[in-house]
Short mmCIF file of C-alpha atoms in Angstrom, two decimals:
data_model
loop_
_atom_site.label_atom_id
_atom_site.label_comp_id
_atom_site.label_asym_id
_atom_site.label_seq_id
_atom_site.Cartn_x
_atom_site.Cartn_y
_atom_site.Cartn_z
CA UNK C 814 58.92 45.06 -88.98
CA UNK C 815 55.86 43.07 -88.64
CA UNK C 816 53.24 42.36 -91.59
CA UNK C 817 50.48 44.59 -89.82
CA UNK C 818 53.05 47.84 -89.22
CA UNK C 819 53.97 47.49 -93.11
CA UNK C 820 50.09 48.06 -93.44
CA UNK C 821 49.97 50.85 -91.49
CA UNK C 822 52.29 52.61 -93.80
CA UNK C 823 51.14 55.07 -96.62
CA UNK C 824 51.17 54.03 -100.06
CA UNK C 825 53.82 55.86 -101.69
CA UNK C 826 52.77 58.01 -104.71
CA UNK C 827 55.25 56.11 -107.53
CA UNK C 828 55.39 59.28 -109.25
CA UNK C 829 57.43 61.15 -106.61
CA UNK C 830 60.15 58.32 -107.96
CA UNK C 831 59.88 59.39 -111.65
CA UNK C 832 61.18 63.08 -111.57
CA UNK C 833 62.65 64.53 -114.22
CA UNK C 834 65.94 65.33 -113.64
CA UNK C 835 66.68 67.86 -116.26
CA UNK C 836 63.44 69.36 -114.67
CA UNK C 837 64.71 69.12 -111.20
CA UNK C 838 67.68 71.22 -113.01
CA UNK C 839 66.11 73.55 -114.87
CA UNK C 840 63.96 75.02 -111.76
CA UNK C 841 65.45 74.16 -108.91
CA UNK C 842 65.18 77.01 -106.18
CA UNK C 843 68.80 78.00 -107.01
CA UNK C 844 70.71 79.24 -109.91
CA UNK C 845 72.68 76.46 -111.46
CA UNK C 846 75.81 77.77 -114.20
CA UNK C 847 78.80 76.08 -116.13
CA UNK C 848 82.01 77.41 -117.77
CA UNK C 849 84.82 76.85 -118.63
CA UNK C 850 88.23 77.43 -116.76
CA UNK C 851 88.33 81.05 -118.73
CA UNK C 852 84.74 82.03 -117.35
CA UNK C 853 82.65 81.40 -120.58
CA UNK C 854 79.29 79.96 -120.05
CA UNK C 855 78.10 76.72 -121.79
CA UNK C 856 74.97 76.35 -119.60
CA UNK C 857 72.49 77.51 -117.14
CA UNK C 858 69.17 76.53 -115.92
CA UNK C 859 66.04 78.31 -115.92
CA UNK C 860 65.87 79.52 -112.52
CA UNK C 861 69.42 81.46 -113.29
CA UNK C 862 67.84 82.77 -116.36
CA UNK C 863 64.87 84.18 -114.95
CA UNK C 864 67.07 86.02 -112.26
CA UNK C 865 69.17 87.58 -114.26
CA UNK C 866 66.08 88.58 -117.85
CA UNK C 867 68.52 86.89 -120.53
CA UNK C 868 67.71 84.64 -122.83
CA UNK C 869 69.82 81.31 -123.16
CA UNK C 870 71.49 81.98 -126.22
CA UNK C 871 72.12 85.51 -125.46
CA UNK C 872 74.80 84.05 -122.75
CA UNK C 873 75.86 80.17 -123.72
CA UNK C 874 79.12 80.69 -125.63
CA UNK C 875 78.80 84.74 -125.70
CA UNK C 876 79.63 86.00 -122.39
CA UNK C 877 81.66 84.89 -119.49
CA UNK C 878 80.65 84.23 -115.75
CA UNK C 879 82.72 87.09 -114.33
CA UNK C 880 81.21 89.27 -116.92
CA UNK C 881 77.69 89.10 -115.00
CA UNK C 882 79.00 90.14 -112.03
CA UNK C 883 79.18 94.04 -111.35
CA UNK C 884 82.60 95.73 -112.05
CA UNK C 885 83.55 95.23 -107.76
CA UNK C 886 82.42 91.99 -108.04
CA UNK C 887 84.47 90.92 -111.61
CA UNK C 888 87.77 92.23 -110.21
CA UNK C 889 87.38 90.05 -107.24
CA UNK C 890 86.62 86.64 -109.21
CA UNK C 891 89.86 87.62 -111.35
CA UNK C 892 91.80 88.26 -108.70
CA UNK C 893 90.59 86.15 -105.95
CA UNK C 894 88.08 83.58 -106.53
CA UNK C 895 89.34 82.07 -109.85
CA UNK C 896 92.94 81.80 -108.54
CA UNK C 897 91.39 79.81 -105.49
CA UNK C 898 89.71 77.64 -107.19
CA UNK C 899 92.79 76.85 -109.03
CA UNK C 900 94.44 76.34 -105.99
CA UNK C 901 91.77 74.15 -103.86
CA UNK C 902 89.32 73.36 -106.54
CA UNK C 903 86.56 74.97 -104.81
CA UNK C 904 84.74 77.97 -103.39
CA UNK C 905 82.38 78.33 -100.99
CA UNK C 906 79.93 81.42 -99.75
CA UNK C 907 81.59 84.44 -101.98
CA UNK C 908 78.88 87.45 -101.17
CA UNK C 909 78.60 88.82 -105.40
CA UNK C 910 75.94 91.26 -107.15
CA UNK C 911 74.62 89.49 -110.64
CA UNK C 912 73.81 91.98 -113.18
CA UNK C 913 70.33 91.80 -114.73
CA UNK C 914 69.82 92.63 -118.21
CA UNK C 915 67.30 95.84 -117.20
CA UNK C 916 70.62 96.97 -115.16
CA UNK C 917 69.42 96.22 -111.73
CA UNK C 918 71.47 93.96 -109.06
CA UNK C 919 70.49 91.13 -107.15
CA UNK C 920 72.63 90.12 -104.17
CA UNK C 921 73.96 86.07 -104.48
CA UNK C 922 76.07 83.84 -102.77
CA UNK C 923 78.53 81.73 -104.65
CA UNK C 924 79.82 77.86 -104.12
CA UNK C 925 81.97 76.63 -107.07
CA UNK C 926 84.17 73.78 -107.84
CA UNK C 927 86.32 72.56 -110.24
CA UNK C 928 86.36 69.94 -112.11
CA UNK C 929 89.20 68.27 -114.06
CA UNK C 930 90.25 65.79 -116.93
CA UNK C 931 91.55 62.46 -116.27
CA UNK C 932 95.58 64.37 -116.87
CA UNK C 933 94.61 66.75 -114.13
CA UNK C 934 93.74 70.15 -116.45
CA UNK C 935 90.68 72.42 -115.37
CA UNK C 936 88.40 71.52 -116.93
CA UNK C 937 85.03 73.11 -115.85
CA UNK C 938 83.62 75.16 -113.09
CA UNK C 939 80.64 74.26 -112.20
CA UNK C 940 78.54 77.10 -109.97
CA UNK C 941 75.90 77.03 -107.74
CA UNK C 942 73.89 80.73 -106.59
CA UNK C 943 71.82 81.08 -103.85
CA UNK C 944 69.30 84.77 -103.80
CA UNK C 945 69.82 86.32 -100.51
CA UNK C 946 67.65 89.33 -101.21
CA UNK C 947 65.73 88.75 -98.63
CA UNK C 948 68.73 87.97 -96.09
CA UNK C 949 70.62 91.26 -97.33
CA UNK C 950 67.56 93.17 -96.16
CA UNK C 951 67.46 91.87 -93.04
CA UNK C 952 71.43 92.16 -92.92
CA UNK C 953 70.49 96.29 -93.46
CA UNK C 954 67.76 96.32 -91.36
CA UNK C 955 70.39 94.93 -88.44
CA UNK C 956 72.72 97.47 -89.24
CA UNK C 957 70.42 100.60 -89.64
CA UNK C 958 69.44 99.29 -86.13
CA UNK C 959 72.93 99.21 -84.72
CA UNK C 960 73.54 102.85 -86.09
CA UNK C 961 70.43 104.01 -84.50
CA UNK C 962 71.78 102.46 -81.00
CA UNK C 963 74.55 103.73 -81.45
CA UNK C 964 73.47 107.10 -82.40
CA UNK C 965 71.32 106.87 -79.01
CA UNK C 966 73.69 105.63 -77.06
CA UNK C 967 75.89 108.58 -78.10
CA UNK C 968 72.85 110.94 -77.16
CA UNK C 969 72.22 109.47 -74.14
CA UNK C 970 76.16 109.66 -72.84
CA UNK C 971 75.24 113.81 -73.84
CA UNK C 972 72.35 113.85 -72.06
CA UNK C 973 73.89 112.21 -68.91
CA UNK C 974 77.06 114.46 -68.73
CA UNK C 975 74.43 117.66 -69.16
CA UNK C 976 72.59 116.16 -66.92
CA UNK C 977 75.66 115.01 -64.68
CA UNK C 978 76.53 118.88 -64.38
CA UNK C 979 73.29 120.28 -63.98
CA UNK C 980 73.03 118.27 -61.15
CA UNK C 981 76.40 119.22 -60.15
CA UNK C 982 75.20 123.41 -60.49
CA UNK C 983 72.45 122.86 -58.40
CA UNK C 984 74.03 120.49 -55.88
CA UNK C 985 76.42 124.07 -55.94
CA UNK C 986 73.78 126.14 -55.85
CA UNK C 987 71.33 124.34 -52.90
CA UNK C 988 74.81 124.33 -50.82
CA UNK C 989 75.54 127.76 -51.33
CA UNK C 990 71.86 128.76 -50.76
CA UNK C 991 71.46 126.32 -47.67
CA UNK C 992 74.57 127.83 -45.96
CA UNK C 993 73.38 131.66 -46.62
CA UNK C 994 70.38 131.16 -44.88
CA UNK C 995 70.95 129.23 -42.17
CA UNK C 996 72.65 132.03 -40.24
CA UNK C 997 69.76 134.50 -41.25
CA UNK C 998 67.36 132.29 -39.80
CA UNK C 999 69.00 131.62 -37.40
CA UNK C 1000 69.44 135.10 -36.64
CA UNK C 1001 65.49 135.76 -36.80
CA UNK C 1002 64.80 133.20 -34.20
CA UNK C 1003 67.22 134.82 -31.87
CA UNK C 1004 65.83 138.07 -32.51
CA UNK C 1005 62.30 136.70 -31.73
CA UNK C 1006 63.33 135.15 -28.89
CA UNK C 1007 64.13 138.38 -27.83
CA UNK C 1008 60.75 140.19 -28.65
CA UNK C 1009 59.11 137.69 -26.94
CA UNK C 1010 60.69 138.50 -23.46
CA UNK C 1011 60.60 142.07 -24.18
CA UNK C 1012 57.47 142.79 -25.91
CA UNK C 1013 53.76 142.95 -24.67
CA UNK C 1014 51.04 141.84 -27.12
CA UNK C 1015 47.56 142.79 -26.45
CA UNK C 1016 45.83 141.31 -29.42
CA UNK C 1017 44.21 138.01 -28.03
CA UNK C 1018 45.35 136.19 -30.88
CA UNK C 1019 48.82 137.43 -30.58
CA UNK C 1020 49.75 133.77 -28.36
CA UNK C 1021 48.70 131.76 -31.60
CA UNK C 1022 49.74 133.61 -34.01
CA UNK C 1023 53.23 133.79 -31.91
CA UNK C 1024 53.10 130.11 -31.73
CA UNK C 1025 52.68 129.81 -35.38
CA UNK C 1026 55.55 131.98 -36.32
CA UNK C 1027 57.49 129.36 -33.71
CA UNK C 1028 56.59 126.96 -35.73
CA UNK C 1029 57.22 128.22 -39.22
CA UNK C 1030 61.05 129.04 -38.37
CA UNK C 1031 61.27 125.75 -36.65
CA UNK C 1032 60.42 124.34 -40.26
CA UNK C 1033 62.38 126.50 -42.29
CA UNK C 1034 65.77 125.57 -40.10
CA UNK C 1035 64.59 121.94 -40.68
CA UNK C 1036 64.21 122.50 -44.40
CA UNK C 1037 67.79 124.25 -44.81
CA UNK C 1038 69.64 121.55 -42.70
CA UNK C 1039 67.60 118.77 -44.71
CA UNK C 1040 69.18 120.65 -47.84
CA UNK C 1041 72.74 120.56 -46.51
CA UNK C 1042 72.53 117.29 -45.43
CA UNK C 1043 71.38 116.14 -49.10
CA UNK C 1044 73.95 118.08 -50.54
CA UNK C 1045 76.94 116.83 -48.71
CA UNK C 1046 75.70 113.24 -49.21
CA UNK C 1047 76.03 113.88 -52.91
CA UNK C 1048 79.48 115.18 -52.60
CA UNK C 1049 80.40 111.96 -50.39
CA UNK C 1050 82.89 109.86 -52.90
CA UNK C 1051 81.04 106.40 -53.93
CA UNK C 1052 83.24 104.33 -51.23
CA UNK C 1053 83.72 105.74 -47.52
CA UNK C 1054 85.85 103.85 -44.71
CA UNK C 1055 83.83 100.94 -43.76
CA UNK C 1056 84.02 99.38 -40.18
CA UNK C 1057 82.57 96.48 -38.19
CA UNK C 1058 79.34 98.04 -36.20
CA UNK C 1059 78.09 95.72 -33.77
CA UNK C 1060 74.06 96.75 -33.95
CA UNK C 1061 72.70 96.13 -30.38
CA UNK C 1062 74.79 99.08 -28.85
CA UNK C 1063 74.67 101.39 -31.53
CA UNK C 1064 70.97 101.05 -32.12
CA UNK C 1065 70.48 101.68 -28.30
CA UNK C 1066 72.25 104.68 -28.29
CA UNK C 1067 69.97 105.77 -30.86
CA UNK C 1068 66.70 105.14 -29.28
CA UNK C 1069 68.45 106.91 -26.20
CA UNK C 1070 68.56 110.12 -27.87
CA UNK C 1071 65.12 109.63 -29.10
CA UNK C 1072 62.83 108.57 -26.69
CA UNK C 1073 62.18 112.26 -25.27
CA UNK C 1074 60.46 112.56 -28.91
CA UNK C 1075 56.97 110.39 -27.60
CA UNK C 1076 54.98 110.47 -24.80
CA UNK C 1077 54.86 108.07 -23.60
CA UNK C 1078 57.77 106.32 -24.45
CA UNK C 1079 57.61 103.66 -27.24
CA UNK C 1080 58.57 100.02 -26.47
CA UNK C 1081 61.51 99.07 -28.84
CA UNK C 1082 62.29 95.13 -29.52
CA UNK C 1083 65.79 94.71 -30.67
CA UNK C 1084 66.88 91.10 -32.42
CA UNK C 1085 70.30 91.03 -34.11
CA UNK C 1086 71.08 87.59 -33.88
CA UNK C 1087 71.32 85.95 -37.73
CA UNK C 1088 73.31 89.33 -38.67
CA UNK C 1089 75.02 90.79 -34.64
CA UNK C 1090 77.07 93.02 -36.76
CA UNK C 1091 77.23 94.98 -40.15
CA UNK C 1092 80.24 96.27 -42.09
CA UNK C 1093 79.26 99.76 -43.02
CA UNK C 1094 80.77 103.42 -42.74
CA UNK C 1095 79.31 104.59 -39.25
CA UNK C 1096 78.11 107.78 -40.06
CA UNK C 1097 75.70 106.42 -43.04
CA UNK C 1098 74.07 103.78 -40.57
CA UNK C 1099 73.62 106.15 -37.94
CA UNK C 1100 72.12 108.40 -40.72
CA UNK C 1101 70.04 105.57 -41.69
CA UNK C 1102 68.77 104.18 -38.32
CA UNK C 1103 68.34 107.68 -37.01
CA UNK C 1104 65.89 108.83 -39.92
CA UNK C 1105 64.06 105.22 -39.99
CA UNK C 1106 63.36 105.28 -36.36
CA UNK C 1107 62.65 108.98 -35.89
CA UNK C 1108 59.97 108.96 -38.64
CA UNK C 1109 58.39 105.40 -36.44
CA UNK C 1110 58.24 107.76 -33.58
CA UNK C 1111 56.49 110.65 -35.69
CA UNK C 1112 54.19 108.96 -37.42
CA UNK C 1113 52.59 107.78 -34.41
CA UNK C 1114 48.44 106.73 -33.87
CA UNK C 1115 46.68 108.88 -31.20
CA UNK C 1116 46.05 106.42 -28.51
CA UNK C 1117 47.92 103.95 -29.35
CA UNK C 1118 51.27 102.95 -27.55
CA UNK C 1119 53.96 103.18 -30.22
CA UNK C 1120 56.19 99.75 -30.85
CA UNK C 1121 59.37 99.54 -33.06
CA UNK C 1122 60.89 96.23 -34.14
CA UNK C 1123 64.23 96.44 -35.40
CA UNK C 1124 66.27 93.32 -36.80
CA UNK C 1125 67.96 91.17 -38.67
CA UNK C 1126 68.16 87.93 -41.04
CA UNK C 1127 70.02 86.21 -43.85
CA UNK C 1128 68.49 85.99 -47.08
CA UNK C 1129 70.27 84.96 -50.47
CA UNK C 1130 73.34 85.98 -49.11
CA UNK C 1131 72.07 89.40 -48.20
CA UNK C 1132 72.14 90.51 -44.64
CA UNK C 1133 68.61 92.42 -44.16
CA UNK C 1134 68.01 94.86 -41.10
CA UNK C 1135 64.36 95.69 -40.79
CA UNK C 1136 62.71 98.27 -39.39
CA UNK C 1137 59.04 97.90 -38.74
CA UNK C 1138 56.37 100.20 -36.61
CA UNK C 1139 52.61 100.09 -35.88
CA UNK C 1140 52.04 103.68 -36.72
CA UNK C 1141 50.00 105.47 -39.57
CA UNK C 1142 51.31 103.56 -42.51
CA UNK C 1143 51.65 104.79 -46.28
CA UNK C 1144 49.01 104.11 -48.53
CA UNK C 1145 51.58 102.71 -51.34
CA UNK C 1146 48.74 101.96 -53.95
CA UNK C 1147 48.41 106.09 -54.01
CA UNK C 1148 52.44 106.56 -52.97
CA UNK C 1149 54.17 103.38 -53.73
CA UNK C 1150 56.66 105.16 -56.05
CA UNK C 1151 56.83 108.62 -54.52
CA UNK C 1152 57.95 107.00 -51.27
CA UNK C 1153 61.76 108.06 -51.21
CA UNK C 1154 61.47 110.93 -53.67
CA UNK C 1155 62.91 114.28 -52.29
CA UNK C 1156 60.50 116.58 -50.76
CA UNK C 1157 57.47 113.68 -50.62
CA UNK C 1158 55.31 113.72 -47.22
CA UNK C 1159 52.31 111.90 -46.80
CA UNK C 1160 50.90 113.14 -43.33
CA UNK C 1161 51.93 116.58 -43.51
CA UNK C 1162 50.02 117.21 -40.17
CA UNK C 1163 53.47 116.25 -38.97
CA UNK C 1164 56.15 118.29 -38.82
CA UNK C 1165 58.67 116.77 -41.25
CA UNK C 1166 60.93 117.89 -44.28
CA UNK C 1167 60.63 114.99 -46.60
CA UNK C 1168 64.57 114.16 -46.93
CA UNK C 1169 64.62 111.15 -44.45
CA UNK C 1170 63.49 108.45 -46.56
CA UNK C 1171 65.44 110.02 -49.58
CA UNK C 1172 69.09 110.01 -47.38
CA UNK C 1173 68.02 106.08 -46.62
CA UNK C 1174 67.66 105.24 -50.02
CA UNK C 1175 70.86 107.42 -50.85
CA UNK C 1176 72.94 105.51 -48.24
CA UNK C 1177 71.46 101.96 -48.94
CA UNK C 1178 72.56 102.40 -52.27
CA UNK C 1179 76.45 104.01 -51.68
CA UNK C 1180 76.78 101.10 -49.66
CA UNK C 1181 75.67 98.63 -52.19
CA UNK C 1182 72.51 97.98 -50.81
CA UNK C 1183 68.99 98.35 -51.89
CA UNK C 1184 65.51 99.47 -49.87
CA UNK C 1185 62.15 97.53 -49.91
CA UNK C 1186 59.27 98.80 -48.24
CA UNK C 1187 55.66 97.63 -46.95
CA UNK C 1188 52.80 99.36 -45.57
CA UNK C 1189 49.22 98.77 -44.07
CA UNK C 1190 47.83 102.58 -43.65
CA UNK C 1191 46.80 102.71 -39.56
CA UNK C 1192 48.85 99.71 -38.98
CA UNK C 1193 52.31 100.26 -39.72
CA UNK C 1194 55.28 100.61 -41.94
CA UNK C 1195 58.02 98.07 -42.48
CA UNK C 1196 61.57 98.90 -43.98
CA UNK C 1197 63.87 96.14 -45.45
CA UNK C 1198 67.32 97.18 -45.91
CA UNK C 1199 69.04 94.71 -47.88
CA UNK C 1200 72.96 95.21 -47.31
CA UNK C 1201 76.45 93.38 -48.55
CA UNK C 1202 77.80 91.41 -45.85
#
């Protein structure tokens, strides 16, 4: 070390060098004790004294070290800790409760070792306590927390087995009601099928009001076989029969069946060469496809001629089949988390149940999947299925 570092140094206060070491004893920040092999005390410092509201000569030579230590506590030095320390000639981190004078506890941790005479007898015990008040507290704080999780958790696993057969009762109950009415609608639109080739209306607003009751029956089927569909997806068991589907043919027979649903016909653009096929049960991607690209054909903009894009990429190990449209879009800053709820439609100028987007989520997620969505309102919709592979 050069002369200029030495310099550079702080000049060190001599008097930090001249403590007092029966001072550094007497209040040291832990409770210092000494007795002899039997227990009986022949000296303790002040910080041990002020812990427990004795006086010195109230203990030195009067009482023992086990007799400070509540009744628990004493039979577990007699028993335990003073046979160890016979043994090993030390003790280290023994959890005890000191008895005050005022009758009042405070929580310590002991370290103790033995010391011997030069013909190997005990000789003293010399003890050293540390006040973990503060770290007891915290100890019960931890635990009342644990019981309180567990006491929630314990609710919750109630709550979700109510919950689990509610939704059970009403899956029962939407089945039951579903299958009831389908044959009584059904039944009313045969019937006015029939008063419409037999009947004469005169009213001139019969034709509209005709072609609104069309329309209101057409719905209602829709809505009961949206409701059956839901229903028997919930009774589907977690894992169906998976299969190789390769996409290009399946998602052409698709847009076959659906092309008589826009005039004019929209221009599809099909790209399935990162991902050409996907290992999923074949009725839950026809589900899917059918309700993604059905509601691109719906949702359609007056005027404009309607384009699909379906496809597919690698990403994180994820195969991901999008689905994207330049239709009416969703305004997701209004609907961004209503979008696959049951029962949610956002043009409902369109004739429409609001299940579609629900079943995709539904079938995403049996098949270990999940859904991402994006949307520009009057400029389209994109879907992002991301799916094992």
């Amino acid at each position: 070390m050069s002369t200029d570092d030495k310099e550079q140094l702080p000049a060190l206060d001599l008097r930090l060098t001249e403590e007092n070491v029966d001072e550094l004893y007497e209040n040291a920040p832990c409770g210092y004790c000494s007795c002899l092999p039997d227990g009986t005390l022949v000296k303790l410092n002040q910080t041990l004294l002020g812990w427990l509201g004795y006086a010195r000569e109230e203990l030195v030579a009067r009482r023992c070290l086990q007799e400070l230590l509540t009744v628990g506590g004493r039979l577990h030095y007699e028993t335990h800790c003073a046979p160890l320390l016979l043994i090993q000639d030390q003790v280290r981190e023994i959890s005890y409760q000191l008895l005050r004078h005022d009758g009042t506890t405070v929580p310590v941790l002991m370290n103790a070792i033995l010391l011997r005479d030069a013909d190997g007898q005990p000789l003293v015990i010399r003890v050293t306590l540390f006040d973990i008040t503060d770290r007891r507290k915290y100890e019960q704080e931890l635990l009342r927390a644990k019981a309180e999780a567990e006491d929630q958790r314990e609710l919750l696993a109630v709550k979700n087995e109510e919950l689990m057969r509610i939704n059970a009762e009403l899956d029962n109950f939407v089945y039951t009601a579903s299958h009831d009415l389908k044959q009584p609608a059904s039944n009313m639109v045969g019937l006015f099928e029939e008063l419409k080739r037999t009947a004469t209306f005169h009213d001139p607003e019969a034709s509209g009001m005709v072609s609104m009751f069309e329309d209101a029956l057409r719905q209602i089927l829709g809505t009961i076989e949206g409701m059956t569909d839901v229903v028997q997806l919930q009774r589907q068991p977690d894992q169906l029969a998976v299969e190789p589907i390769g996409l290009q043919s399946f998602t052409e027979d698709i847009i076959r069946s659906l092309q008589p649903l826009v005039v004019p016909p929209a221009v599809f653009t099909l790209d399935f060469a990162a991902v050409p096929t996907l290992r999923l049960p074949r009725t839950s991607l026809h589900s899917t496809l059918y309700n993604l690209l059905s509601n691109a054909l719906k949702y359609t903009v007056s005027g404009r001629l309607p384009q699909v894009w379906v496809s597919t990429s690698l990403e994180a190990g994820s195969a991901v089949l999008t689905v994207r449209d330049n239709g009416r879009g969703i305004d997701l800053q209004r609907h961004g988390q209503e979008v696959f709820q049951l029962f949610r439609r956002f043009h409902p100028e369109v004739d429409g149940s609001g299940m579609g987007l629900y079943l995709v989520r539904r079938l995403v997620q049996q098949a270990g999947g999940r859904v991402e969505v994006d949307s520009v309102v009057d400029e389209g919709t994109t879907f992002r299925l991301y799916l094992p592979v």
